[in-house]
XYZ file of C-alpha atoms in Angstrom:
669
model
C 1.584 -9.863 16.741
C 2.549 -13.468 16.914
C 2.248 -16.982 15.586
C -0.269 -19.492 16.884
C -0.578 -23.272 16.545
C -2.921 -25.885 17.975
C -3.719 -29.568 17.881
C -6.731 -31.572 19.037
C -6.979 -35.342 18.848
C -9.505 -38.056 19.624
C -6.552 -40.211 20.609
C -3.377 -38.799 22.186
C -0.798 -36.237 21.030
C 2.927 -36.223 21.648
C 4.152 -32.854 22.927
C 6.941 -32.799 20.339
C 4.414 -32.181 17.543
C 3.212 -28.840 18.914
C 6.798 -27.842 19.741
C 7.915 -28.505 16.143
C 4.947 -26.606 14.729
C 5.730 -23.569 16.882
C 9.437 -23.679 16.054
C 8.601 -23.617 12.342
C 7.039 -20.170 12.726
C 9.560 -18.809 15.229
C 10.097 -15.817 12.903
C 6.571 -14.648 13.750
C 7.443 -14.423 17.435
C 11.096 -14.602 18.447
C 10.592 -12.869 21.812
C 8.825 -15.636 23.764
C 7.174 -19.031 23.446
C 4.535 -20.807 25.492
C 2.344 -23.917 25.460
C -0.549 -25.538 27.268
C -1.549 -29.191 27.216
C -4.847 -30.653 28.350
C -5.317 -34.192 29.571
C -8.503 -35.298 31.381
C -9.401 -31.611 32.025
C -6.043 -30.948 33.672
C -3.872 -28.188 32.209
C -0.073 -28.304 32.051
C 1.542 -24.919 31.298
C 4.928 -25.133 29.581
C 7.676 -22.958 28.201
C 10.579 -23.590 25.852
C 14.143 -22.583 25.057
C 12.986 -19.136 23.875
C 10.886 -18.411 26.952
C 12.721 -15.561 28.755
C 13.951 -15.990 32.338
C 11.667 -13.172 33.475
C 8.672 -15.152 32.230
C 9.798 -18.335 33.987
C 10.190 -16.378 37.220
C 6.859 -14.522 37.030
C 3.879 -15.406 39.198
C 0.974 -15.234 36.767
C -1.515 -18.090 36.588
C -0.374 -18.704 33.019
C 3.382 -18.597 33.735
C 5.101 -21.803 32.544
C 5.764 -24.445 35.155
C 7.378 -27.137 32.977
C 9.844 -27.142 30.088
C 8.267 -28.609 26.992
C 11.210 -30.962 26.491
C 10.466 -32.563 29.855
C 7.028 -33.564 28.558
C 8.380 -35.613 25.668
C 6.701 -39.004 25.565
C 3.650 -37.844 27.527
C 0.317 -37.915 25.697
C -2.337 -35.196 25.568
C -5.720 -34.563 23.958
C -5.366 -30.815 23.301
C -2.289 -28.627 22.829
C -1.928 -24.908 22.084
C 1.294 -23.108 21.227
C 2.274 -19.463 20.898
C 5.264 -17.513 19.561
C 5.315 -13.922 20.790
C 6.409 -10.740 19.081
C 6.220 -8.236 21.931
C 4.401 -5.054 20.867
C 2.026 -4.143 23.728
C 3.073 -4.571 27.380
C 6.606 -5.848 26.845
C 6.689 -7.337 30.347
C 6.197 -11.035 31.244
C 2.506 -10.190 31.731
C 2.092 -10.415 27.954
C 3.092 -14.082 27.846
C 0.728 -16.532 26.123
C -1.206 -18.797 26.288
C -3.080 -16.535 28.718
C -5.988 -17.518 30.956
C -8.736 -16.057 33.123
C -8.677 -16.032 36.931
C -10.347 -19.461 37.151
C -7.948 -21.005 34.590
C -11.008 -22.189 32.678
C -10.600 -20.056 29.533
C -7.291 -20.006 27.622
C -6.259 -18.002 24.562
C -3.554 -17.880 21.897
C -3.839 -14.703 19.823
C -2.169 -13.205 16.758
C -2.987 -9.603 15.845
C -3.966 -6.322 17.451
C -7.284 -5.072 18.816
C -6.672 -1.363 18.310
C -9.652 -0.212 20.371
C -8.569 -2.330 23.328
C -8.278 0.662 25.685
C -11.886 1.676 25.039
C -13.092 -1.918 25.448
C -11.060 -2.255 28.630
C -12.900 0.726 30.139
C -16.254 -0.710 29.058
C -15.406 -4.029 30.704
C -14.216 -2.300 33.882
C -17.644 -0.703 34.138
C -19.048 -4.225 34.102
C -16.829 -5.256 37.022
C -13.855 -6.823 35.284
C -10.336 -6.257 36.593
C -7.107 -6.386 34.606
C -3.582 -7.410 35.548
C -1.880 -6.611 32.214
C -1.748 -3.763 29.728
C -2.312 -6.091 26.781
C -5.069 -6.304 24.204
C -4.897 -10.093 24.680
C -6.425 -9.845 28.145
C -9.092 -7.482 26.811
C -9.934 -9.965 24.052
C -10.112 -12.835 26.542
C -12.473 -10.998 28.873
C -14.518 -9.710 25.950
C -15.155 -13.339 25.078
C -16.108 -14.146 28.669
C -18.560 -11.221 28.658
C -20.044 -11.400 25.144
C -19.257 -14.938 23.992
C -18.936 -15.503 20.241
C -20.364 -12.009 19.626
C -17.223 -10.425 21.069
C -15.744 -10.192 17.550
C -18.346 -7.569 16.615
C -16.770 -5.272 19.226
C -13.255 -5.384 17.775
C -11.569 -2.820 15.549
C -8.418 -4.471 14.311
C -6.820 -7.592 12.919
C -6.891 -11.006 14.521
C -6.622 -14.745 14.378
C -7.129 -16.434 17.719
C -8.096 -19.681 19.393
C -9.871 -19.887 22.743
C -10.028 -23.104 24.730
C -13.143 -22.856 26.896
C -13.112 -25.620 29.521
C -16.488 -24.469 30.843
C -18.160 -25.474 27.549
C -15.448 -27.926 26.448
C -15.055 -26.191 23.086
C -12.322 -24.662 20.983
C -13.371 -21.336 19.432
C -11.350 -19.865 16.546
C -11.878 -16.604 14.687
C -10.310 -14.641 11.843
C -10.720 -10.897 11.300
C -13.247 -9.423 8.887
C -10.994 -8.842 5.863
C -8.213 -11.383 6.302
C -5.305 -9.310 7.583
C -4.155 -12.127 9.870
C -3.933 -15.698 8.538
C -5.297 -18.960 9.891
C -5.053 -22.408 8.267
C -6.438 -25.703 9.485
C -6.668 -29.447 8.905
C -9.578 -31.679 9.927
C -10.264 -35.400 9.716
C -12.097 -37.896 11.935
C -9.274 -38.019 14.477
C -7.358 -34.741 14.260
C -7.971 -31.029 14.128
C -4.926 -28.793 13.719
C -4.470 -25.081 13.040
C -1.580 -22.676 12.480
C -0.750 -19.163 11.344
C 1.174 -20.532 8.362
C 0.873 -23.628 6.175
C 4.476 -24.661 6.790
C 3.703 -25.358 10.450
C 0.929 -27.793 9.506
C 3.275 -29.578 7.111
C 5.282 -30.708 10.152
C 2.460 -33.029 11.196
C 3.022 -36.658 10.119
C -0.667 -37.393 9.542
C -1.029 -34.611 6.928
C -0.219 -35.870 3.441
C 1.777 -33.342 1.445
C -0.143 -33.359 -1.852
C -0.587 -30.723 -4.549
C -4.067 -29.296 -5.049
C -4.120 -29.157 -8.854
C -7.332 -27.140 -8.895
C -5.442 -24.323 -7.172
C -2.538 -24.778 -9.609
C -4.918 -24.327 -12.557
C -6.432 -21.191 -11.025
C -2.949 -19.763 -10.525
C -1.492 -20.554 -13.954
C -4.542 -19.948 -16.143
C -6.368 -17.251 -14.188
C -3.721 -15.654 -11.962
C -5.711 -16.452 -8.791
C -4.399 -17.617 -5.416
C -6.189 -19.176 -2.433
C -9.808 -19.105 -3.571
C -12.376 -19.827 -0.903
C -10.975 -22.267 1.623
C -8.682 -24.005 -0.853
C -4.921 -23.890 -0.529
C -2.214 -25.237 -2.836
C -1.967 -28.215 -0.477
C -4.803 -30.698 -0.905
C -5.573 -31.389 2.756
C -5.009 -27.905 4.191
C -7.799 -25.331 4.346
C -7.815 -21.604 4.977
C -10.278 -20.132 7.439
C -11.900 -17.399 5.379
C -12.103 -13.799 6.618
C -15.201 -13.012 8.733
C -15.542 -16.652 9.806
C -15.479 -18.458 13.138
C -14.937 -22.130 13.929
C -16.393 -23.914 16.957
C -15.043 -27.387 17.696
C -16.922 -29.412 20.304
C -14.306 -31.380 22.234
C -16.896 -33.874 23.503
C -18.005 -35.210 20.135
C -15.560 -33.564 17.667
C -18.438 -31.700 16.003
C -17.071 -28.957 13.736
C -19.053 -25.806 12.863
C -18.159 -22.931 10.531
C -20.016 -19.641 10.942
C -19.794 -16.359 9.035
C -20.142 -13.601 11.608
C -19.836 -10.482 9.425
C -21.104 -9.165 6.089
C -19.976 -5.808 4.715
C -22.940 -3.819 3.383
C -22.663 -1.194 0.687
C -24.739 1.667 -0.711
C -25.962 0.585 -4.124
C -28.379 3.350 -5.102
C -27.393 5.902 -7.701
C -27.157 9.562 -6.705
C -26.209 12.619 -8.694
C -23.313 14.718 -7.472
C -24.161 17.238 -4.729
C -21.412 19.649 -3.562
C -22.969 20.005 -0.097
C -22.928 16.256 0.445
C -19.347 16.169 -0.786
C -18.302 18.512 2.027
C -19.891 16.214 4.610
C -18.237 13.092 3.206
C -14.841 14.770 3.008
C -15.021 16.003 6.588
C -16.046 12.583 7.926
C -13.433 10.704 5.894
C -10.681 13.024 7.062
C -11.653 12.503 10.708
C -11.930 8.727 10.303
C -8.533 8.451 8.598
C -6.867 10.422 11.382
C -8.556 8.250 14.002
C -7.657 4.993 12.221
C -3.998 5.965 12.042
C -3.968 7.345 15.588
C -5.242 4.000 16.901
C -2.587 2.127 14.927
C 0.180 4.157 16.531
C -0.599 2.509 19.885
C 2.516 0.508 20.607
C 5.199 -0.100 23.198
C 7.654 -0.885 20.367
C 9.098 1.421 17.703
C 6.789 2.459 14.840
C 7.610 3.527 11.273
C 5.925 3.456 7.862
C 6.262 2.048 4.396
C 6.413 4.747 1.717
C 6.082 4.033 -1.993
C 5.277 7.588 -3.059
C 1.715 6.665 -3.984
C -1.352 8.331 -2.545
C -2.100 5.712 0.125
C 1.287 5.337 1.809
C 1.897 9.075 1.463
C -1.389 9.745 3.256
C -0.315 7.535 6.140
C 3.080 9.217 6.528
C 1.628 12.721 6.298
C -1.160 12.002 8.781
C 1.373 10.434 11.156
C 3.361 13.631 10.830
C 0.328 15.780 11.693
C -0.335 13.615 14.758
C 3.201 13.814 16.140
C 3.232 17.586 15.623
C 0.542 17.817 18.295
C 1.547 14.914 20.507
C 5.008 13.482 21.068
C 4.951 9.716 20.680
C 8.084 7.988 21.919
C 7.365 4.948 19.769
C 7.589 7.139 16.659
C 10.195 9.635 17.820
C 10.851 13.112 16.504
C 11.135 11.940 12.890
C 9.134 9.220 11.157
C 11.232 6.401 9.739
C 10.039 5.736 6.178
C 11.066 2.736 4.064
C 11.103 2.731 0.261
C 12.128 0.265 -2.473
C 14.058 2.098 -5.217
C 15.384 1.155 -8.666
C 17.553 2.586 -11.404
C 14.732 1.944 -13.890
C 12.674 5.156 -14.174
C 9.640 3.237 -15.477
C 9.055 1.610 -12.100
C 10.991 3.786 -9.660
C 8.839 6.118 -7.551
C 11.636 7.535 -5.418
C 11.111 11.084 -6.642
C 7.520 10.957 -5.381
C 8.557 9.462 -2.063
C 11.237 12.135 -1.729
C 8.557 14.861 -1.907
C 6.796 13.318 1.093
C 10.038 12.816 3.011
C 11.067 16.441 2.538
C 7.584 17.721 3.379
C 7.451 15.762 6.652
C 11.180 15.922 7.440
C 11.122 12.156 7.839
C 14.102 9.842 8.112
C 14.296 8.018 4.784
C 15.653 4.479 4.551
C 15.846 3.083 1.024
C 16.503 -0.419 -0.251
C 17.683 -1.178 -3.791
C 16.651 -4.697 -4.882
C 18.590 -6.121 -7.848
C 18.198 -9.102 -10.156
C 21.181 -10.809 -8.498
C 19.717 -10.398 -5.000
C 16.347 -11.671 -6.210
C 17.908 -14.997 -7.166
C 19.892 -15.140 -3.914
C 16.756 -14.539 -1.823
C 14.262 -16.417 -3.971
C 14.144 -19.688 -2.047
C 13.698 -17.845 1.234
C 10.999 -15.657 -0.339
C 9.048 -18.667 -1.622
C 9.443 -20.463 1.704
C 8.220 -17.280 3.415
C 5.102 -17.075 1.239
C 4.293 -20.836 1.437
C 2.630 -20.841 -1.980
C 3.332 -19.486 -5.492
C 2.624 -15.772 -5.854
C 1.794 -13.202 -8.479
C 4.924 -11.241 -9.338
C 8.316 -9.972 -8.186
C 6.662 -6.972 -6.538
C 6.420 -9.272 -3.520
C 10.227 -9.255 -3.417
C 10.290 -5.456 -3.239
C 8.016 -5.611 -0.210
C 10.186 -8.365 1.306
C 13.217 -6.049 1.030
C 11.345 -3.124 2.583
C 10.505 -5.296 5.599
C 14.099 -6.459 5.825
C 15.297 -2.835 5.821
C 12.888 -2.010 8.650
C 14.154 -4.976 10.671
C 17.770 -3.908 10.164
C 16.836 -0.379 11.281
C 15.336 -1.605 14.547
C 11.728 -0.737 13.703
C 9.249 -3.324 14.942
C 5.913 -1.910 13.690
C 5.190 -0.554 10.200
C 2.074 1.165 8.937
C 1.259 0.493 5.286
C -1.294 1.705 2.737
C -2.524 -1.735 1.687
C -6.253 -1.656 1.010
C -6.373 1.944 -0.194
C -6.916 0.940 -3.828
C -9.817 -1.331 -2.873
C -11.362 1.220 -0.543
C -10.943 4.451 -2.514
C -10.917 3.406 -6.246
C -7.225 3.107 -7.036
C -7.357 0.700 -9.998
C -7.854 1.511 -13.681
C -10.639 -1.057 -13.931
C -12.917 1.125 -11.805
C -13.292 3.762 -14.521
C -15.271 1.724 -17.096
C -17.579 0.476 -14.324
C -18.269 4.048 -13.260
C -18.880 5.191 -16.857
C -21.384 2.341 -17.318
C -23.111 3.312 -14.077
C -23.513 6.906 -15.278
C -24.896 5.762 -18.650
C -27.358 3.286 -17.103
C -28.705 6.038 -14.857
C -28.898 8.585 -17.693
C -26.533 10.939 -15.900
C -25.009 12.366 -19.046
C -24.051 15.637 -17.346
C -21.563 13.902 -15.065
C -20.506 11.576 -17.887
C -19.588 14.529 -20.102
C -17.772 16.114 -17.159
C -15.728 12.927 -16.672
C -14.853 12.764 -20.360
C -13.774 16.426 -20.332
C -11.513 15.735 -17.345
C -10.132 12.411 -18.526
C -6.604 13.851 -18.406
C -6.872 13.571 -14.628
C -7.277 9.799 -15.039
C -4.489 7.216 -15.411
C -6.292 5.872 -18.525
C -7.473 7.392 -21.820
C -11.104 7.655 -22.901
C -10.730 5.107 -25.709
C -9.545 2.441 -23.282
C -12.283 3.256 -20.762
C -15.052 2.941 -23.361
C -13.587 -0.253 -24.794
C -13.395 -1.874 -21.344
C -16.906 -0.708 -20.434
C -18.496 -2.120 -23.610
C -16.740 -5.471 -23.214
C -17.825 -5.954 -19.627
C -21.410 -4.824 -20.349
C -21.772 -7.177 -23.313
C -20.430 -9.998 -21.191
C -23.663 -9.978 -19.147
C -25.757 -10.961 -22.144
C -23.593 -13.739 -23.533
C -24.440 -17.387 -22.951
C -21.911 -19.367 -20.937
C -20.149 -20.930 -23.979
C -19.585 -17.453 -25.358
C -18.443 -16.150 -21.984
C -16.074 -19.092 -21.846
C -14.764 -18.285 -25.321
C -14.398 -14.631 -24.367
C -12.490 -15.516 -21.227
C -10.322 -18.039 -23.061
C -9.476 -15.375 -25.621
C -8.387 -13.048 -22.815
C -6.203 -15.700 -21.200
C -5.423 -17.735 -24.332
C -1.683 -17.322 -24.026
C -1.244 -19.025 -20.618
C -3.765 -21.681 -21.713
C -1.809 -22.440 -24.883
C 1.183 -23.221 -22.663
C -0.768 -25.884 -20.768
C -0.852 -29.605 -21.374
C -4.199 -30.128 -23.230
C -5.229 -32.928 -20.870
C -4.563 -30.742 -17.819
C -6.580 -27.911 -19.339
C -9.452 -30.230 -20.259
C -9.629 -31.656 -16.736
C -9.809 -28.291 -14.969
C -11.287 -25.875 -17.539
C -14.565 -25.866 -15.559
C -12.708 -23.645 -13.089
C -12.943 -20.778 -15.576
C -16.706 -20.640 -15.126
C -16.559 -21.291 -11.396
C -14.017 -18.535 -10.828
C -15.707 -15.906 -12.987
C -16.662 -12.930 -10.824
C -20.038 -11.317 -11.319
C -19.799 -8.273 -13.583
C -20.520 -5.345 -11.229
C -23.553 -3.143 -11.754
C -22.047 -0.227 -9.873
C -18.748 1.145 -8.679
C -19.560 0.347 -5.051
C -20.411 -3.234 -5.965
C -17.026 -3.582 -7.696
C -15.238 -2.128 -4.668
C -17.149 -4.570 -2.477
C -16.086 -7.507 -4.676
C -12.432 -6.576 -4.416
C -12.312 -5.790 -0.708
C -14.241 -8.921 0.321
C -13.002 -11.218 -2.450
C -9.624 -12.559 -3.509
C -7.988 -9.220 -4.383
C -7.405 -7.659 -0.969
C -6.947 -10.980 0.841
C -4.117 -11.910 -1.528
C -2.318 -8.608 -0.961
C -2.730 -8.954 2.791
C -1.194 -12.437 2.671
C 1.884 -11.042 0.916
C 2.037 -8.312 3.542
C 1.683 -10.658 6.493
C 4.294 -13.204 5.365
C 6.884 -10.645 4.298
C 6.576 -8.582 7.465
C 6.520 -11.548 9.838
C 9.500 -13.128 8.079
C 11.491 -10.272 9.623
C 9.508 -10.151 12.880
C 7.774 -6.917 11.858
C 4.173 -6.120 12.744
C 2.502 -4.557 9.722
C -0.580 -2.416 10.328
C -2.986 -1.529 7.517
C -5.560 1.136 8.494
C -7.233 1.103 5.061
C -7.722 -2.676 5.206
C -9.102 -3.270 8.691
C -10.414 -0.114 10.351
C -14.057 -1.097 10.519
C -15.370 2.448 11.113
C -13.527 3.872 8.102
C -14.400 0.964 5.805
C -18.096 0.868 6.642
C -18.411 4.628 6.222
C -16.671 4.535 2.831
C -19.193 1.965 1.639
C -22.039 4.287 2.600
C -20.770 6.928 0.156
C -22.323 6.970 -3.353
C -20.102 6.247 -6.349
C -20.169 9.791 -7.718
C -17.884 11.033 -4.909
C -15.268 8.325 -5.441
C -14.417 9.137 -9.055
C -15.041 12.768 -9.886
C -13.619 15.320 -12.331
C -11.532 12.483 -13.785
C -9.756 11.812 -10.490
C -9.657 8.407 -8.881
C -9.764 8.370 -5.070
C -11.533 11.704 -5.226
C -12.882 11.761 -1.677
C -9.486 10.741 -0.284
C -7.694 13.457 -2.264
C -10.132 16.087 -1.030
C -9.941 14.865 2.556
C -6.154 15.175 2.486
C -6.142 18.754 1.211
C -3.622 20.621 3.359
C -2.139 17.381 4.667
C -0.532 15.921 1.541
C 1.924 17.850 -0.651
C -0.034 19.076 -3.675
C 2.175 17.156 -6.142
C 1.162 13.934 -4.420
C -2.479 14.853 -3.835
C -2.982 15.614 -7.533
C -0.774 12.840 -8.873
C -2.681 10.960 -11.585
C -0.321 8.250 -12.882
C -0.585 4.704 -11.519
C 2.605 2.668 -11.099
C 1.561 0.237 -8.375
C 4.197 -1.567 -6.346
C 6.158 -2.409 -9.495
C 9.599 -3.928 -10.121
C 11.681 -4.275 -13.304
C 10.447 -7.874 -13.530
C 10.926 -8.431 -17.257
C 14.515 -7.170 -17.084
C 15.272 -9.304 -14.012
C 13.981 -12.466 -15.670
C 15.816 -11.799 -18.933
C 19.113 -11.367 -17.110
C 18.520 -14.612 -15.189
C 17.165 -16.492 -18.201
C 19.527 -19.458 -17.742
C 18.448 -20.012 -14.152
C 14.790 -19.629 -15.114
C 15.150 -22.269 -17.837
C 16.929 -24.718 -15.525
C 14.130 -24.541 -12.954
C 11.300 -24.742 -15.474
C 12.566 -27.542 -17.683
C 13.631 -29.766 -14.795
C 10.357 -29.290 -12.897
C 8.249 -32.408 -12.442
C 5.054 -30.427 -11.948
C 5.559 -28.419 -15.139
C 6.109 -31.651 -17.071
C 2.674 -32.730 -15.812
C 0.733 -29.559 -16.560
C 2.623 -27.618 -19.257
C 3.358 -27.802 -22.961
C 7.098 -27.949 -22.363
C 8.092 -27.710 -26.017
C 6.070 -24.520 -26.501
C 7.549 -23.113 -23.300
C 11.051 -23.793 -24.680
C 10.235 -22.249 -28.037
C 8.705 -19.136 -26.513
C 11.638 -18.705 -24.139
C 14.090 -19.090 -27.012
C 12.258 -16.484 -29.088
C 11.663 -14.404 -25.917
C 7.986 -13.974 -26.795
C 7.045 -15.020 -23.287
C 8.882 -12.053 -21.751
C 6.275 -9.744 -23.257
C 3.282 -11.653 -21.874
C 2.638 -10.079 -18.516
C 3.029 -12.365 -15.536
C 2.896 -15.621 -17.516
C 6.593 -16.506 -17.353
C 6.782 -15.661 -13.651
C 3.865 -17.961 -12.840
C 5.416 -21.003 -14.521
C 8.851 -20.297 -13.075
C 7.521 -19.609 -9.575
C 5.387 -22.758 -9.626
C 8.374 -24.880 -10.653
C 10.594 -23.520 -7.889
C 7.820 -23.820 -5.273
C 7.292 -27.476 -6.171
C 11.008 -28.186 -6.023
C 11.259 -26.668 -2.547
C 8.168 -28.171 -0.944
C 7.910 -31.530 -2.714
C 11.386 -32.517 -3.851
C 13.347 -32.390 -0.624
C 14.365 -28.741 -0.290
C 11.684 -27.950 2.317
C 13.402 -26.842 5.525
């Protein structure tokens, strides 16, 4: 797990640019740093102040020979930089950029290829030899063997760049579901990439401009980073499942989607014999996914909210270490939980059940409204862009607690809701699917067992009818329907701003799903999961923690889940039915049969009320809010406190104002 940066130019590059980019994301890799520079097909390998002595003194082909500061003033065509967080093979052998034996193929890599041991054996059978115990070397030689198709072999998370001097190309790739980030900039003279936006903002040729289309999506629709767009006008995001190939001879740039998740979209009635098969397979795949993600030469722990997903991970980890001692885990799993005094959002009692059942070591953090304000600038800087709610702060504090406890790798349940039907919105879709297929037997069964659901039957039917009718409305009526749903944030906008960007409402409308599996597919491949994974990545890497998410990137588990018909995913009123059944005997029964849905919540409304003065100061002095918002209505609604009861609306305006102040008004670090 690391941070990567790179720069290619038709002209010449000063070495200080790549050094400054890498230093900006030092938090992603404090253990080591390395660089390569190419000029007229010659490679210079360099280190920096954070390159350990053992690396300088090693004899690998990719060991640094020059200090980057000694190259100041020299000009290059291509530069790659790497910040290392040492997780696998903690020796100098894990240093990057890494190369092949001919020094013709170079790589900078962020992520983990969890099946690297199996791939290593496959490559050995083909005649390859290995000098490290890293997944980086396996990735590099996988590329040499299979070319661009190597990504189809990987089970894991990745963002990498390979400089291939044999073909004179730069090849970049991002994992299938967007666990690891990669941003880039491209014009006629420059191509630059980095793990985080803030590193690209160090480049003098990138204009720091607001992308107001993204601002509209965020304020009016609650969306972040749609498609390739970022909140910065000239910076793009490489989408999940995509590769880039840059031809260094002619600067030709090609984007290619290498993966498409398929899903089973036929309707089937419930069959108890098939259920047994699905449960058995899912149980085995979950155990294998978590077992692979325990591969580490650094200490491993787990997040624990008390929900079904994180509890599953902790309990499966516990089953694994019962049968096999893992030094990286130890005798007792270290579990990290955010707790509150507010019973409406605190899940500590649920987490405690898991801790006691597994005899885990429990480390709790207690975020407060005062600490939120103290940490807010760092949190926004960490995330790079405005974000959805203060739940991100709870996660930030969990990662901080892990860092302070000496844990370097955390498993987390992110992706479980998208994979196994964890959201309330899945229920009306499933009811509609049953009705459309005339399966009234199962429909009646679901209605009878609605008490096992986190939602009542009246709400399910109401949501189902609304979404079904939406298919038959003309666009103006859809627009009116959508505006009605989001009318409150829209009424707080400057009318001219709304008029200019209201077309985004149509463009950003997701297709109403015909089936439960189609809805799951939309969320796991669309903005929903990618957004959560961005929060996860930035918060964990801020504290030099590698976060691993088996439900969000284990390709075998995910593809199998999407082969399972809808009727086994919500059943007898239970969400996540197949997961609950698969974890019978593994999870404590109170957790396995838990039906309420809290999410990763915080006492946000209370926190903002207590800090109302600070919130007002930021919002009413913000230049961007003066451009896009109806300031007088904002003031009136804050004075009457109406806005506190309007979901995430207040947070969005406040967060946007503070983000703009930091990144555009001189506070940017």
